[in-house]
Coordinates of C-alpha atoms and ligand atoms in Angstrom, one line a residue:
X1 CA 16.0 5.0 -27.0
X2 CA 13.3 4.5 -24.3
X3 CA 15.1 4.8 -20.5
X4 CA 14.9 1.7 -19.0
X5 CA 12.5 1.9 -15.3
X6 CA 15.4 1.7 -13.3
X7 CA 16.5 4.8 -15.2
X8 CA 13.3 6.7 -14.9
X9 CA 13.1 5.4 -11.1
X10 CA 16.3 7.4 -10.7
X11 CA 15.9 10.3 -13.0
X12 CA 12.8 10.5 -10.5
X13 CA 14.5 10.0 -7.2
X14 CA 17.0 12.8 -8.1
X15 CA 13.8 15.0 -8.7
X16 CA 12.6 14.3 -5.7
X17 CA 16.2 14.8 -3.4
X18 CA 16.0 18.0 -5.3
X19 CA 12.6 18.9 -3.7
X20 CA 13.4 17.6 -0.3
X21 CA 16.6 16.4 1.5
X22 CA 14.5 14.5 3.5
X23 CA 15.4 10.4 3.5
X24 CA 12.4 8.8 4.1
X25 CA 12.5 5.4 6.7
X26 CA 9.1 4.6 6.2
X27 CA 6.9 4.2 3.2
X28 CA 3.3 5.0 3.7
X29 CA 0.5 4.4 1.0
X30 CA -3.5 5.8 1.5
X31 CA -6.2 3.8 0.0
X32 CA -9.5 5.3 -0.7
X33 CA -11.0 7.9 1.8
X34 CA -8.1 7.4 3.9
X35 CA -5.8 10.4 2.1
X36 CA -6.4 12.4 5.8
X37 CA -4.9 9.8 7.8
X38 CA -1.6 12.0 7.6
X39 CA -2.5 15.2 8.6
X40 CA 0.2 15.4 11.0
X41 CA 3.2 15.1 9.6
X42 CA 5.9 17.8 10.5
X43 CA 8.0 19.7 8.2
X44 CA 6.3 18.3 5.2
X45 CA 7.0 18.9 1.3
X46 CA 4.2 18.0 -0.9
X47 CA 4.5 17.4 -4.4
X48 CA 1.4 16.2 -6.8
X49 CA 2.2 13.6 -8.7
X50 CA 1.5 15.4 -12.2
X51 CA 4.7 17.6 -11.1
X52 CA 6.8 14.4 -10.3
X53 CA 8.3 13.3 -13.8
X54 CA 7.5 9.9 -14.6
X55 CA 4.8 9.8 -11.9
X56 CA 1.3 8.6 -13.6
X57 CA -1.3 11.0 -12.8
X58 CA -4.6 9.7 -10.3
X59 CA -7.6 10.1 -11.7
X60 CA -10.5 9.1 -9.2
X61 CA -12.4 10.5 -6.6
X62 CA -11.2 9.9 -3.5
X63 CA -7.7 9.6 -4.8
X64 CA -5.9 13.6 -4.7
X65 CA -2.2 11.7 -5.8
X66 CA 0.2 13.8 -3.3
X67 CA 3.6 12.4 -2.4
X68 CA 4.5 14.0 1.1
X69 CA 8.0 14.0 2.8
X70 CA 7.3 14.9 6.2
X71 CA 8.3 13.7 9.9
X72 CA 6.1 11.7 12.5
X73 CA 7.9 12.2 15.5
X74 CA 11.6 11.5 14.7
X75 CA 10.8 8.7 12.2
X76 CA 11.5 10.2 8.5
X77 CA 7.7 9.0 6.2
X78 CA 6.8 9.4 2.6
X79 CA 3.7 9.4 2.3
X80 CA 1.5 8.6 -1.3
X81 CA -1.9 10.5 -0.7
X82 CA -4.0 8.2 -3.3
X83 CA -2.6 5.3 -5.4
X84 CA -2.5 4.7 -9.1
X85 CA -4.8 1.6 -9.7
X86 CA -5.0 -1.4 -12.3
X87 CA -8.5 -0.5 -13.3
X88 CA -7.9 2.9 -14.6
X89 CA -6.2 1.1 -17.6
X90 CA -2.3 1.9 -16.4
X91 CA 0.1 -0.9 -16.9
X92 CA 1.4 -2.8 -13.5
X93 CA 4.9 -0.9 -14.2
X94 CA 2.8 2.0 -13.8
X95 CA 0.8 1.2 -11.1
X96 CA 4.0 -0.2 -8.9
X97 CA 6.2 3.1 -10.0
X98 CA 5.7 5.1 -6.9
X99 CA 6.3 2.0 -5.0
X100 CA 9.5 1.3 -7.0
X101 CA 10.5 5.3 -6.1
X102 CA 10.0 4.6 -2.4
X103 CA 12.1 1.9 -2.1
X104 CA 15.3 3.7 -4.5
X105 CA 14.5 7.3 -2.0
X106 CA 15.6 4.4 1.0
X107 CA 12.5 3.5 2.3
X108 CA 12.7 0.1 4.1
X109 CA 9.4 -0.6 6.0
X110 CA 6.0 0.0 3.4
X111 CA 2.9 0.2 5.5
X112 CA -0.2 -0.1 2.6
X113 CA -3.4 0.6 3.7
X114 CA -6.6 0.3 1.9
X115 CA -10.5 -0.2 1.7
X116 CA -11.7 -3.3 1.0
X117 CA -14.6 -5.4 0.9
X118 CA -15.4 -7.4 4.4
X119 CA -16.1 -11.6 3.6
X120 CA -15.5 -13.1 6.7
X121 CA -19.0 -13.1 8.2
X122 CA -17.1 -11.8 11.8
X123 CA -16.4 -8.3 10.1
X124 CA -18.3 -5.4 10.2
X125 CA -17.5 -2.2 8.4
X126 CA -15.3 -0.3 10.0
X127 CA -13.4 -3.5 11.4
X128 CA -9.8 -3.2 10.6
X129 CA -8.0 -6.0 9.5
X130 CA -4.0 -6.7 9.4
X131 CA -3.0 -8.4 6.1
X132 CA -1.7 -11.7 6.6
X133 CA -1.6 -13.2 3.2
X134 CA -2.7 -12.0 -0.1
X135 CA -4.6 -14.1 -3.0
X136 CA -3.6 -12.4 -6.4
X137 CA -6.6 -12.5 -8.5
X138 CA -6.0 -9.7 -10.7
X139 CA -4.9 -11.8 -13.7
X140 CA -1.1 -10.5 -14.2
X141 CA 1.9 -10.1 -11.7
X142 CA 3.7 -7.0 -11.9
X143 CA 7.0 -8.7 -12.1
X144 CA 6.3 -9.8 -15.5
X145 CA 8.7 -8.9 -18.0
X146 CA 12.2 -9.0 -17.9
X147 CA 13.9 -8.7 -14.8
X148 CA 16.3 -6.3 -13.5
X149 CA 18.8 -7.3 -10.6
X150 CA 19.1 -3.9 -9.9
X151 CA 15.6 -3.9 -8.3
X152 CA 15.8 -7.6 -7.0
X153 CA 15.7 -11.2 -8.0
X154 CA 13.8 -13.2 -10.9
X155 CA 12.1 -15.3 -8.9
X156 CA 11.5 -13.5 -5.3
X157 CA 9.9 -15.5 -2.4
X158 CA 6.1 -14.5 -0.9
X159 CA 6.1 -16.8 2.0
X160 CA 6.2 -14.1 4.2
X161 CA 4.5 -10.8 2.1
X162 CA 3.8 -9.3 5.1
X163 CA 5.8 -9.3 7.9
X164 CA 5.0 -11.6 11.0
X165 CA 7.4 -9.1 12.8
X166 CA 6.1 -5.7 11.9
X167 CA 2.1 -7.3 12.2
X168 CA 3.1 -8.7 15.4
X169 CA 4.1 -5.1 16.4
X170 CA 1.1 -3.3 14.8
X171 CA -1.0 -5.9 17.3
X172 CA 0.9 -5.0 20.2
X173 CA 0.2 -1.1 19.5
X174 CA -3.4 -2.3 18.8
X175 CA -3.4 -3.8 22.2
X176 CA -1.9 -1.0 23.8
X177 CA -4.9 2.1 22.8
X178 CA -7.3 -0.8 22.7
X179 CA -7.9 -0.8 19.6
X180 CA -9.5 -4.6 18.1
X181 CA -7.1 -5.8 14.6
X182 CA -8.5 -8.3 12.7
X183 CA -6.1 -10.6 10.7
X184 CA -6.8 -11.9 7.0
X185 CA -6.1 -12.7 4.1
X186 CA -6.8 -10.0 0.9
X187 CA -8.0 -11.0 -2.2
X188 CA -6.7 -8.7 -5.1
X189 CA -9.1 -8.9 -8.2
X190 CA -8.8 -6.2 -11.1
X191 CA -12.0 -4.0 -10.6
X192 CA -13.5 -1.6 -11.6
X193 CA -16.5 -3.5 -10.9
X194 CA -17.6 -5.1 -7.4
X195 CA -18.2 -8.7 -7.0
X196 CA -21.0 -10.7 -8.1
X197 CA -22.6 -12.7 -5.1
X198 CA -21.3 -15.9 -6.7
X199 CA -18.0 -14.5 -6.7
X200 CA -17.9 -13.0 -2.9
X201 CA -19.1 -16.7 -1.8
X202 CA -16.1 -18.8 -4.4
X203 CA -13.5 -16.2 -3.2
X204 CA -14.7 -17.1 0.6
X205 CA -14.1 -20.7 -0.5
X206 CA -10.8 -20.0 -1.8
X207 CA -9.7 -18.6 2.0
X208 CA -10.6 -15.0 1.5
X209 CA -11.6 -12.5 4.3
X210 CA -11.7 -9.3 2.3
X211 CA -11.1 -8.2 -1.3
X212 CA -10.1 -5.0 -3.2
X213 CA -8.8 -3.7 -6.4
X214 CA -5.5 -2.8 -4.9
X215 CA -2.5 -3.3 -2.8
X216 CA -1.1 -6.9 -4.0
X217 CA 0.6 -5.4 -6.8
X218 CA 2.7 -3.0 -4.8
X219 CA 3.5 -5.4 -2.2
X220 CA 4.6 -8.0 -4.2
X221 CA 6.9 -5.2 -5.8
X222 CA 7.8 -4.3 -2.3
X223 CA 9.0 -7.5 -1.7
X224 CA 10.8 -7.6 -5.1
X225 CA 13.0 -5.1 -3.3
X226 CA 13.2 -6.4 0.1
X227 CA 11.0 -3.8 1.2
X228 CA 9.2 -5.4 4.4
X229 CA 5.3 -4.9 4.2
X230 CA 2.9 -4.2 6.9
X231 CA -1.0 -4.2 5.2
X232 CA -3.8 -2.9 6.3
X233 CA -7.6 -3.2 5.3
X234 CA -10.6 -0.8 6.1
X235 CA -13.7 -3.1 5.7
X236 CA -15.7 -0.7 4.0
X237 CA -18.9 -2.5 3.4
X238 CA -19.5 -6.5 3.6
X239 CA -18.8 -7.8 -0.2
X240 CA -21.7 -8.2 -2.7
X241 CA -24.5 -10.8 -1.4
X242 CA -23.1 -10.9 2.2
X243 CA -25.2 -7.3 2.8
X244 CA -28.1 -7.0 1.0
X245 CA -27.8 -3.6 -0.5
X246 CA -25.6 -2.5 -3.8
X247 CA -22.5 -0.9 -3.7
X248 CA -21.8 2.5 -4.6
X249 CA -18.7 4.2 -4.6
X250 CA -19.6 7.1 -2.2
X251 CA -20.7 5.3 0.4
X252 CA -17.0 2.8 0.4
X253 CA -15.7 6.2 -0.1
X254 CA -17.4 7.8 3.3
X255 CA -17.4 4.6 5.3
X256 CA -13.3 4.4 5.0
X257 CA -13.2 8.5 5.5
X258 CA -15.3 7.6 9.2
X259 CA -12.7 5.0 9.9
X260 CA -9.7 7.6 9.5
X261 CA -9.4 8.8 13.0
X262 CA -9.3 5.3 14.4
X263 CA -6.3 4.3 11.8
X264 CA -4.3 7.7 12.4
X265 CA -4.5 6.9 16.3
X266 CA -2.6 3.6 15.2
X267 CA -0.1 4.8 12.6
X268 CA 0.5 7.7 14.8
X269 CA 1.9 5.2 17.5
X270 CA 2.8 2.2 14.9
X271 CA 5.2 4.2 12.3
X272 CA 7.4 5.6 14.7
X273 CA 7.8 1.7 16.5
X274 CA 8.4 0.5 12.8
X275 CA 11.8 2.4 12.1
X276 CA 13.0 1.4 15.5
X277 CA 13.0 -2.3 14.5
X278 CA 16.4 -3.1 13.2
X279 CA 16.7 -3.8 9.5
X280 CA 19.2 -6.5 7.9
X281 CA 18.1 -6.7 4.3
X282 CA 20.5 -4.7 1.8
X283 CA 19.0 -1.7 -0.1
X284 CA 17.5 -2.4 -3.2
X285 CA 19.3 0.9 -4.7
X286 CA 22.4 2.0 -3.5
X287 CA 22.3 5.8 -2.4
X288 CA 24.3 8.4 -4.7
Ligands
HPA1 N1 -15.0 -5.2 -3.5 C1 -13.9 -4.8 -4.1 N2 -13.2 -3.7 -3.8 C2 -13.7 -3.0 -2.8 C3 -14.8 -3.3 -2.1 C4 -15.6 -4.4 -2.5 O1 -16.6 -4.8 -1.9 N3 -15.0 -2.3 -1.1 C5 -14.0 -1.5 -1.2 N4 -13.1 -1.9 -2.2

């Protein structure tokens, strides 16, 4: 018989305990050209994800696929150098199976960054920009299926995706090294293809700021889990038809890798902050 995910989640988990005793407080996820923004962590174990049973393999540039278990300060991270995304042709169960792992391993705070598009005329790239709501446009939910309890309820709540505690904390550490944080909300759309022009101006219409191929999925599986969720975006490039020229792929690639020192100086401070913050919600696995 096929294992069941929260089986596999577990079968991986133990894998991973076996590798490291480390129990990770924070979750930490590096979009595109961002895998650097960790290079400090202390004491760290890294395992690629085509050693991690279960894990799916990454496949694009940009993207090495490294889980780390290291330390930033005192605070305990694991760390997912490079996501798994809808557009390679993986399932949403696939794509949301790291984020499923962090949360069994004990994480409780999930920071997600990633590079995005820019669609509010105000950003530039190289703004940043604090999620504070999400549009799913990716034509499935990763919940769909059936539902295990284990992992969380049938119907979970999105009011609050991203926490207004832990973005209200990233802006005070924004504030403090002077650093300017957008807010916005994300746009999620399936990829692998940019935007049409048309597109970029009806998703502006529909409220968006910024839009990627990413993120959404593992946040609303976050949340599935009472994970809390800080997101953050690194505009890139302006979407298609607000700039001129066509997208390529290097150049989102080297703008995000340019805004990696800036980012860093704010996790660097902002992690450690995050597992100070008392938690109340249960753990969605209970530990061995
Ligand atoms: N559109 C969609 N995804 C992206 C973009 C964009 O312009 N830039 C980086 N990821």
């Amino acid at each position: 018989m096929t294992k069941s995910l929260y089986e596999r989640v577990r079968e991986t988990v133990a894998f991973i305990r076996d590798r490291s005793a480390m129990r990770p407080q924070i979750g930490l996820v590096l979009g595109s050209g961002l895998g650097d923004v960790v290079g400090s962590l202390a004491d760290a174990v890294a395992l690629e994800y085509a050693e991690i049973p279960n894990f799916p393999a990454a496949t694009i540039a940009g993207h090495p696929g490294r889980l780390l278990l290291g330390r930033l300060q005192t605070t305990t991270v694991a760390a997912l150098q490079g996501r798994i995304h809808y557009y390679e042709g993986y399932s949403m169960e696939e794509v949301t199976f790291p984020i499923r792992v962090l949360g069994a391993l004990g994480v409780r705070q999930l920071v997600l960054t990633n590079a995005a598009g820019g669609i509010n005329p105000r950003f530039r790239p190289g703004s940043l920009m604090l999620i504070a709501d999400h549009l799913n446009l990716m034509g499935v939910n990763p919940l769909r299926g059936p539902n295990d309890e284990r992992f969380g309820p049938r119907f979970p709540d999105l009011t609050h995706v991203y926490s207004p505690r832990l973005r209200a904390l990233a802006q005070e550490v924004a504030r403090e090294i002077g650093l300017v944080l957008e807010e916005g909300v994300y746009a999620a759309v399936s990829g692998p293809s940019y935007e049409t022009p048309a597109e970029v101006r009806m998703l502006r219409q529909l409220g968006a700021d910024a839009v990627g191929m990413s993120t959404v999925p593992e946040a609303i599986v976050a949340r599935h889990m009472g994970i809390e969720v800080l997101g953050l975006s690194v505009i890139a490039n302006m979407a298609a038809g607000i700039a001129e020229r066509p997208l390529r792929h290097e150049e989102v690639l080297a703008a995000a890798a340019r805004v990696q020192e800036r980012l860093r100086t704010l996790l660097d401070r902002l992690i450690p902050s995050l597992s100070r913050v008392e938690v109340t919600q249960t753990e969605a696995i209970p530990k061995e």
